[in-house]
Amino acid sequence: MKLGLSRAKSTDKFDYTLMGIIIVMMFTSLTAIYSAFGMLGTDAGMSYLMKQIMWYVFGYIVIGAMMYLGNDSLYSFAKIGYWILLALLALLLVDKVFYHFTLRDIPFFHTANGATSWYIFPGVGTFQPSEFIKIVLIIIVANIIDEHNKQKITESYEQDFNMIIEIAKWALPPMILILLQPDTGVVLIIVIAIGAMVMCSGIKREWIMIIFGCIAFVLALFFYMYFFHFDLLNKLIGGEGGYKLGRITSWLNPESDINGKGHQLYLSQMVIGSAGLMGHGMGQAYVTLPEAQTDLIFAVIGQTWGFIGTVFVVGLCLFLDLHICHIASLSKNMIEKYMITGFLGLLLYQQFQNIGMLIGLLPITGITLPLLSYGGSSMLSYMIVFGIIMNTSRKAKKLSDYVYE
């Protein structure tokens, strides 16, 4: 009997599951921001809520635009976007120098908490270029890896090394500019995402061992200097006023500086731990949480809905991650597989870091919880990601329509 391909019964290619998860996250985000009104210590709660609704509306438009354009021309757009965003990051460094000497920003630039990371547009909000360059870098790196594997005839250390150097040429300039803002959190996100892509690229196992060895060495050296040569380490990487190492100290011993650098961690653990099984209910704020609508949104959810609410959010994030993994497994396009690997690196690290830092597992880094925390740049950048994933899912479903008979 001769086997051949035939088209199975036509199915709708739109990924309703992924869109459903995004919609549930939207309502969770909006109700959490509404519940945070009393925790903010300001009258800006309604403004945050209305802007978050606006960002979600724009986000759905972005998903629609991405699905209309498709993934085929992403690389060309990514290279153009890279140079535009790199220029914007460089201009932020100019404003940082200006702010250092004058304690004032250049018009349309914005400095907050010591970091010059934003452009500000009155009546609209802020724009953070680093949120978008993460996505652009993942697209570029995916293409570099794919080209490397297509041209590779035999496995060799030299070819793998050349690929790593090519990736570094694109990744290091924006990472250095972001580090100078300073925004260590975004740099860590980029490193995690690109690292995940490189490890899944098919490079020789020895390179992976070298990468992990370097990470282990850097961590060991850091903690050795932290415990035995603190003053020297503080001079090298402490930042203004030693705030960077202060975050490590407040993480290891939050009660040592409750009114200072350990304030956020102490309050977040207190509100989550005191909420019990069901929480205190909507709008029942017992303490004021700084940045409750952004970095501490998980603490707001914990205080409002208790243990049940936090488990629901963790489960929702896990469901999203597993569904994206499933899409990657169905795709036959290697570039899209590499891109999704990078996107998963972004999501998983941000989810783990944000939740982990609020329950004391990790130091405070100012990283938001994707789709749940307030913020336009983060929201729109992830909607670009989900538009790309929607396209990948649609193509994968089309391929799965064909069966052997």
Short mmCIF file of C-alpha atoms in Angstrom, two decimals:
data_model
loop_
_atom_site.label_atom_id
_atom_site.label_comp_id
_atom_site.label_asym_id
_atom_site.label_seq_id
_atom_site.Cartn_x
_atom_site.Cartn_y
_atom_site.Cartn_z
CA MET A 1 0.00 0.00 0.00
CA LYS A 2 1.43 3.35 -1.04
CA LEU A 3 1.60 6.00 1.64
CA GLY A 4 1.07 9.65 0.83
CA LEU A 5 0.33 12.94 2.47
CA SER A 6 -3.22 14.16 2.55
CA ARG A 7 -4.83 17.12 4.24
CA ALA A 8 -6.83 16.31 7.32
CA LYS A 9 -10.08 18.01 8.18
CA SER A 10 -9.55 21.78 8.22
CA THR A 11 -9.06 23.31 11.64
CA ASP A 12 -8.97 26.87 12.92
CA LYS A 13 -5.30 27.88 13.11
CA PHE A 14 -5.75 30.66 15.69
CA ASP A 15 -4.24 29.75 19.06
CA TYR A 16 -7.23 30.30 21.34
CA THR A 17 -5.43 28.70 24.28
CA LEU A 18 -2.60 31.23 24.24
CA MET A 19 -4.97 34.14 23.75
CA GLY A 20 -7.15 32.82 26.58
CA ILE A 21 -4.16 32.76 28.95
CA ILE A 22 -3.27 36.35 27.99
CA ILE A 23 -6.86 37.49 28.63
CA VAL A 24 -6.96 35.79 32.05
CA MET A 25 -3.64 37.45 32.91
CA MET A 26 -5.08 40.80 31.81
CA PHE A 27 -8.04 40.54 34.19
CA THR A 28 -5.76 39.32 36.98
CA SER A 29 -3.44 42.29 36.39
CA LEU A 30 -6.25 44.85 36.32
CA THR A 31 -7.93 43.55 39.48
CA ALA A 32 -4.56 43.43 41.28
CA ILE A 33 -3.75 47.02 40.29
CA TYR A 34 -7.24 48.08 41.42
CA SER A 35 -6.70 46.29 44.72
CA ALA A 36 -3.33 48.05 45.11
CA PHE A 37 -4.91 51.53 45.24
CA GLY A 38 -4.76 51.66 49.03
CA MET A 39 -1.20 50.31 49.18
CA LEU A 40 0.34 52.93 46.92
CA GLY A 41 0.26 55.78 49.41
CA THR A 42 -0.72 58.14 46.54
CA ASP A 43 -3.85 59.14 44.60
CA ALA A 44 -2.44 57.81 41.32
CA GLY A 45 -4.18 54.41 41.48
CA MET A 46 -6.92 55.14 38.93
CA SER A 47 -4.34 56.63 36.55
CA TYR A 48 -2.30 53.41 36.71
CA LEU A 49 -5.41 51.31 36.08
CA MET A 50 -6.56 53.32 33.06
CA LYS A 51 -3.06 53.33 31.55
CA GLN A 52 -2.75 49.57 32.04
CA ILE A 53 -6.05 49.10 30.18
CA MET A 54 -4.69 51.34 27.42
CA TRP A 55 -1.46 49.31 27.20
CA TYR A 56 -3.43 46.07 26.94
CA VAL A 57 -5.55 47.51 24.12
CA PHE A 58 -2.41 48.61 22.29
CA GLY A 59 -0.93 45.20 23.02
CA TYR A 60 -3.78 43.37 21.29
CA ILE A 61 -3.32 45.68 18.29
CA VAL A 62 0.39 44.77 18.29
CA ILE A 63 -0.46 41.04 18.31
CA GLY A 64 -2.83 41.58 15.38
CA ALA A 65 -0.18 43.52 13.46
CA MET A 66 2.45 40.85 14.10
CA MET A 67 0.08 38.12 12.89
CA TYR A 68 -0.70 40.15 9.77
CA LEU A 69 2.99 40.74 8.95
CA GLY A 70 4.13 37.19 9.78
CA ASN A 71 7.55 36.02 10.94
CA ASP A 72 9.37 35.84 7.59
CA SER A 73 10.58 39.45 7.56
CA LEU A 74 11.45 39.61 11.26
CA TYR A 75 15.22 39.51 10.76
CA SER A 76 15.28 42.56 8.46
CA PHE A 77 13.10 44.57 10.85
CA ALA A 78 15.17 43.36 13.82
CA LYS A 79 18.44 44.65 12.36
CA ILE A 80 16.91 48.07 11.68
CA GLY A 81 15.34 48.11 15.15
CA TYR A 82 18.67 47.14 16.71
CA TRP A 83 20.48 50.23 15.44
CA ILE A 84 17.60 52.56 16.33
CA LEU A 85 17.36 51.16 19.86
CA LEU A 86 21.15 51.21 20.27
CA ALA A 87 21.14 54.93 19.40
CA LEU A 88 18.35 55.54 21.92
CA LEU A 89 20.34 53.70 24.61
CA ALA A 90 23.41 55.82 23.81
CA LEU A 91 21.36 59.02 24.16
CA LEU A 92 20.20 57.86 27.59
CA LEU A 93 23.86 57.70 28.60
CA VAL A 94 24.24 61.35 27.52
CA ASP A 95 21.32 62.27 29.78
CA LYS A 96 22.87 60.30 32.65
CA VAL A 97 26.06 62.38 32.41
CA PHE A 98 23.97 65.57 32.25
CA TYR A 99 21.94 64.46 35.29
CA HIS A 100 25.12 63.64 37.23
CA PHE A 101 26.33 67.24 36.99
CA THR A 102 23.01 69.13 37.13
CA LEU A 103 20.59 66.80 38.99
CA ARG A 104 18.15 67.51 36.15
CA ASP A 105 17.12 65.50 33.10
CA ILE A 106 17.24 66.70 29.52
CA PRO A 107 13.63 67.22 28.28
CA PHE A 108 11.92 63.92 27.36
CA PHE A 109 14.46 61.90 29.37
CA HIS A 110 13.70 60.39 32.77
CA THR A 111 15.80 59.23 35.72
CA ALA A 112 14.24 57.23 38.56
CA ASN A 113 15.85 55.48 41.53
CA GLY A 114 19.29 56.38 40.21
CA ALA A 115 18.74 54.74 36.80
CA THR A 116 18.46 56.69 33.54
CA SER A 117 16.49 54.12 31.56
CA TRP A 118 13.45 55.93 30.18
CA TYR A 119 12.15 58.48 27.74
CA ILE A 120 9.09 60.30 29.03
CA PHE A 121 6.17 61.62 26.99
CA PRO A 122 3.75 63.84 28.97
CA GLY A 123 0.24 62.46 29.07
CA VAL A 124 1.28 59.12 27.57
CA GLY A 125 3.91 57.58 29.82
CA THR A 126 7.48 56.36 29.62
CA PHE A 127 9.36 54.37 26.99
CA GLN A 128 12.16 51.98 27.99
CA PRO A 129 14.33 50.96 24.99
CA SER A 130 16.00 48.10 26.89
CA GLU A 131 12.67 46.24 27.06
CA PHE A 132 12.53 46.09 23.26
CA ILE A 133 16.18 45.42 22.54
CA LYS A 134 15.81 42.14 24.45
CA ILE A 135 13.36 40.96 21.78
CA VAL A 136 15.45 42.28 18.90
CA LEU A 137 18.58 40.50 20.20
CA ILE A 138 16.74 37.18 20.49
CA ILE A 139 15.59 37.43 16.85
CA ILE A 140 19.12 38.29 15.66
CA VAL A 141 20.76 35.55 17.75
CA ALA A 142 18.25 32.98 16.46
CA ASN A 143 19.28 33.82 12.89
CA ILE A 144 22.99 33.68 13.76
CA ILE A 145 22.57 30.21 15.28
CA ASP A 146 20.53 28.99 12.31
CA GLU A 147 23.11 30.25 9.79
CA HIS A 148 25.90 28.66 11.84
CA ASN A 149 24.17 25.27 11.82
CA LYS A 150 23.38 25.45 8.09
CA GLN A 151 27.00 26.21 7.20
CA LYS A 152 28.49 23.71 9.64
CA ILE A 153 29.87 20.67 7.82
CA THR A 154 31.55 19.00 10.77
CA GLU A 155 31.46 19.90 14.45
CA SER A 156 34.50 21.84 15.58
CA TYR A 157 35.47 24.09 18.46
CA GLU A 158 36.53 26.81 16.02
CA GLN A 159 33.11 27.04 14.34
CA ASP A 160 31.33 27.12 17.71
CA PHE A 161 33.73 29.80 18.93
CA ASN A 162 33.09 31.91 15.82
CA MET A 163 29.34 31.69 16.46
CA ILE A 164 29.79 32.83 20.07
CA ILE A 165 31.97 35.75 18.92
CA GLU A 166 29.35 36.78 16.34
CA ILE A 167 26.64 36.72 19.01
CA ALA A 168 28.84 38.76 21.37
CA LYS A 169 29.38 41.41 18.65
CA TRP A 170 25.64 42.09 18.61
CA ALA A 171 24.84 41.53 22.30
CA LEU A 172 27.67 43.30 24.15
CA PRO A 173 27.16 46.93 22.95
CA PRO A 174 23.55 47.25 24.20
CA MET A 175 24.34 45.24 27.34
CA ILE A 176 27.17 47.63 28.25
CA LEU A 177 24.95 50.67 27.65
CA ILE A 178 22.18 49.16 29.80
CA LEU A 179 24.67 48.29 32.55
CA LEU A 180 25.81 51.92 32.62
CA GLN A 181 22.24 53.22 33.19
CA PRO A 182 22.53 51.19 35.52
CA ASP A 183 20.01 48.35 35.07
CA THR A 184 21.61 45.07 36.09
CA GLY A 185 18.26 43.25 36.02
CA VAL A 186 17.72 43.69 32.27
CA VAL A 187 21.32 42.65 31.55
CA LEU A 188 20.77 39.44 33.53
CA ILE A 189 17.57 38.75 31.56
CA ILE A 190 19.45 39.13 28.25
CA VAL A 191 22.29 36.88 29.44
CA ILE A 192 19.83 34.17 30.56
CA ALA A 193 17.84 34.29 27.30
CA ILE A 194 20.87 34.21 24.99
CA GLY A 195 22.57 31.60 27.18
CA ALA A 196 19.54 29.32 26.84
CA MET A 197 19.60 29.73 23.06
CA VAL A 198 23.33 28.99 22.82
CA MET A 199 23.00 25.86 24.96
CA CYS A 200 20.20 24.61 22.68
CA SER A 201 22.10 25.49 19.49
CA GLY A 202 23.93 22.18 19.16
CA ILE A 203 27.35 23.44 20.24
CA LYS A 204 29.79 20.91 21.63
CA ARG A 205 29.14 19.81 25.19
CA GLU A 206 32.53 21.07 26.32
CA TRP A 207 31.47 24.66 25.59
CA ILE A 208 28.44 24.25 27.86
CA MET A 209 30.69 22.93 30.62
CA ILE A 210 33.02 25.92 30.15
CA ILE A 211 30.06 28.34 30.35
CA PHE A 212 28.76 26.78 33.57
CA GLY A 213 32.30 26.65 34.94
CA CYS A 214 32.75 30.38 34.30
CA ILE A 215 29.42 31.15 35.98
CA ALA A 216 30.37 29.04 39.02
CA PHE A 217 33.79 30.74 39.23
CA VAL A 218 32.30 34.26 39.06
CA LEU A 219 29.71 33.44 41.74
CA ALA A 220 32.33 31.85 44.00
CA LEU A 221 34.66 34.84 43.56
CA PHE A 222 31.80 37.27 44.24
CA PHE A 223 30.75 35.64 47.50
CA TYR A 224 34.36 35.19 48.61
CA MET A 225 34.96 38.91 48.17
CA TYR A 226 31.58 39.73 49.72
CA PHE A 227 32.36 37.89 52.95
CA PHE A 228 36.11 38.52 53.19
CA HIS A 229 36.88 41.68 51.15
CA PHE A 230 33.61 43.62 51.27
CA ASP A 231 35.15 47.12 51.07
CA LEU A 232 37.11 46.28 47.93
CA LEU A 233 34.06 44.69 46.28
CA ASN A 234 31.95 47.72 47.20
CA LYS A 235 34.45 50.02 45.49
CA LEU A 236 34.41 47.87 42.35
CA ILE A 237 30.70 47.20 41.84
CA GLY A 238 28.85 48.75 44.76
CA GLY A 239 27.24 51.50 42.71
CA GLU A 240 26.23 54.90 44.03
CA GLY A 241 25.95 54.70 47.80
CA GLY A 242 26.66 50.97 47.70
CA TYR A 243 23.08 50.22 46.68
CA LYS A 244 23.98 47.12 44.62
CA LEU A 245 25.68 45.28 47.47
CA GLY A 246 23.05 46.68 49.80
CA ARG A 247 20.49 44.55 47.95
CA ILE A 248 22.55 41.43 48.64
CA THR A 249 22.90 42.36 52.32
CA SER A 250 19.17 43.06 52.68
CA TRP A 251 18.44 39.71 51.01
CA LEU A 252 20.72 37.71 53.31
CA ASN A 253 19.55 39.62 56.39
CA PRO A 254 16.43 41.72 55.63
CA GLU A 255 15.88 42.68 59.27
CA SER A 256 19.29 44.39 59.42
CA ASP A 257 17.96 47.37 57.43
CA ILE A 258 14.16 47.28 57.61
CA ASN A 259 13.79 51.02 57.03
CA GLY A 260 16.37 51.12 54.25
CA LYS A 261 17.40 48.69 51.54
CA GLY A 262 15.53 45.77 53.13
CA HIS A 263 12.24 47.69 53.31
CA GLN A 264 10.62 46.22 50.18
CA LEU A 265 11.58 42.64 50.98
CA TYR A 266 10.45 42.91 54.60
CA LEU A 267 7.07 44.42 53.70
CA SER A 268 6.39 41.98 50.84
CA GLN A 269 7.12 38.96 53.05
CA MET A 270 4.96 40.44 55.80
CA VAL A 271 1.90 41.04 53.59
CA ILE A 272 2.17 37.66 51.84
CA GLY A 273 2.75 35.77 55.09
CA SER A 274 -0.11 37.47 56.94
CA ALA A 275 -2.73 36.93 54.22
CA GLY A 276 -3.53 33.32 55.13
CA LEU A 277 -5.43 30.98 52.83
CA MET A 278 -7.99 33.40 51.36
CA GLY A 279 -6.32 36.80 51.77
CA HIS A 280 -7.73 40.06 53.13
CA GLY A 281 -9.96 40.84 50.14
CA MET A 282 -10.07 43.50 47.43
CA GLY A 283 -8.79 46.91 48.47
CA GLN A 284 -8.12 45.90 52.07
CA ALA A 285 -4.66 47.47 52.38
CA TYR A 286 -2.96 47.23 55.77
CA VAL A 287 0.44 48.59 54.75
CA THR A 288 1.80 50.95 52.10
CA LEU A 289 3.93 49.15 49.51
CA PRO A 290 6.30 51.22 47.36
CA GLU A 291 5.93 50.33 43.67
CA ALA A 292 3.04 47.99 44.53
CA GLN A 293 1.70 48.18 40.97
CA THR A 294 5.00 47.14 39.35
CA ASP A 295 7.71 45.14 41.11
CA LEU A 296 5.50 44.08 44.04
CA ILE A 297 2.33 43.07 42.18
CA PHE A 298 2.74 39.46 43.37
CA ALA A 299 2.72 40.72 46.98
CA VAL A 300 -0.52 42.60 46.21
CA ILE A 301 -2.05 39.38 44.85
CA GLY A 302 -0.88 37.51 47.95
CA GLN A 303 -2.38 40.06 50.33
CA THR A 304 -5.65 40.26 48.38
CA TRP A 305 -6.31 36.58 47.64
CA GLY A 306 -3.91 34.82 50.00
CA PHE A 307 -2.31 31.45 49.34
CA ILE A 308 -5.03 30.52 46.83
CA GLY A 309 -4.31 33.64 44.78
CA THR A 310 -0.56 33.09 44.70
CA VAL A 311 -0.98 29.43 43.70
CA PHE A 312 -3.37 30.52 40.94
CA VAL A 313 -0.83 32.99 39.53
CA VAL A 314 2.05 30.50 39.71
CA GLY A 315 -0.15 27.89 38.01
CA LEU A 316 -1.16 30.38 35.31
CA CYS A 317 2.49 31.22 34.60
CA LEU A 318 3.36 27.52 34.47
CA PHE A 319 0.47 26.80 32.08
CA LEU A 320 1.66 29.63 29.81
CA ASP A 321 5.25 28.34 29.82
CA LEU A 322 4.23 24.75 29.09
CA HIS A 323 1.95 25.82 26.25
CA ILE A 324 4.79 27.79 24.65
CA CYS A 325 7.04 24.72 25.03
CA HIS A 326 4.37 22.69 23.23
CA ILE A 327 4.30 25.20 20.35
CA ALA A 328 8.09 25.00 20.05
CA SER A 329 7.92 21.20 19.92
CA LEU A 330 5.39 21.33 17.04
CA SER A 331 7.32 23.86 14.96
CA LYS A 332 9.56 22.61 12.14
CA ASN A 333 11.20 26.01 11.62
CA MET A 334 14.55 26.06 13.45
CA ILE A 335 14.79 29.85 13.64
CA GLU A 336 11.40 29.98 15.34
CA LYS A 337 12.44 27.19 17.72
CA TYR A 338 15.52 29.20 18.74
CA MET A 339 13.45 32.37 19.14
CA ILE A 340 10.92 30.61 21.35
CA THR A 341 13.79 29.21 23.44
CA GLY A 342 14.99 32.77 24.02
CA PHE A 343 11.48 34.01 24.77
CA LEU A 344 11.02 31.20 27.28
CA GLY A 345 14.31 32.22 28.87
CA LEU A 346 12.92 35.75 29.28
CA LEU A 347 9.62 34.57 30.73
CA LEU A 348 10.96 31.90 33.07
CA TYR A 349 13.71 34.07 34.50
CA GLN A 350 11.43 37.08 35.05
CA GLN A 351 8.73 34.94 36.64
CA PHE A 352 11.18 33.10 38.90
CA GLN A 353 13.14 36.24 39.80
CA ASN A 354 10.10 38.42 40.56
CA ILE A 355 8.27 35.83 42.66
CA GLY A 356 11.48 34.54 44.22
CA MET A 357 12.66 37.97 45.35
CA LEU A 358 9.34 38.74 47.06
CA ILE A 359 9.42 35.56 49.15
CA GLY A 360 13.11 35.89 50.02
CA LEU A 361 14.59 33.25 47.71
CA LEU A 362 16.47 35.82 45.59
CA PRO A 363 17.75 39.39 46.07
CA ILE A 364 15.61 42.36 45.00
CA THR A 365 16.42 43.38 41.42
CA GLY A 366 13.46 45.50 40.27
CA ILE A 367 12.36 42.94 37.67
CA THR A 368 8.63 42.98 36.92
CA LEU A 369 6.22 40.05 36.53
CA PRO A 370 5.37 39.72 32.80
CA LEU A 371 1.79 40.68 31.79
CA LEU A 372 0.81 41.23 35.43
CA SER A 373 2.94 44.17 36.56
CA TYR A 374 2.05 47.70 35.47
CA GLY A 375 4.18 49.05 32.63
CA GLY A 376 3.76 49.98 28.98
CA SER A 377 7.19 49.09 27.57
CA SER A 378 7.23 45.67 29.21
CA MET A 379 3.65 45.00 28.13
CA LEU A 380 4.15 45.97 24.48
CA SER A 381 7.46 44.11 24.18
CA TYR A 382 5.82 40.91 25.42
CA MET A 383 2.87 41.42 23.08
CA ILE A 384 5.41 41.44 20.22
CA VAL A 385 6.71 38.14 21.62
CA PHE A 386 3.23 36.64 21.74
CA GLY A 387 2.50 37.83 18.21
CA ILE A 388 5.60 35.94 17.01
CA ILE A 389 4.58 32.86 19.01
CA MET A 390 1.04 33.07 17.58
CA ASN A 391 2.50 32.99 14.07
CA THR A 392 4.66 30.00 14.97
CA SER A 393 1.65 28.19 16.44
CA ARG A 394 -0.45 28.90 13.34
CA LYS A 395 2.22 27.51 10.99
CA ALA A 396 2.78 24.47 13.21
CA LYS A 397 -0.96 23.70 13.17
CA LYS A 398 -1.03 23.96 9.38
CA LEU A 399 1.72 21.34 9.15
CA SER A 400 -0.12 19.10 11.59
CA ASP A 401 -3.16 19.16 9.27
CA TYR A 402 -1.33 16.74 6.96
CA VAL A 403 -1.50 13.03 7.78
CA TYR A 404 -0.25 9.86 6.10
CA GLU A 405 -2.81 7.62 4.44
#
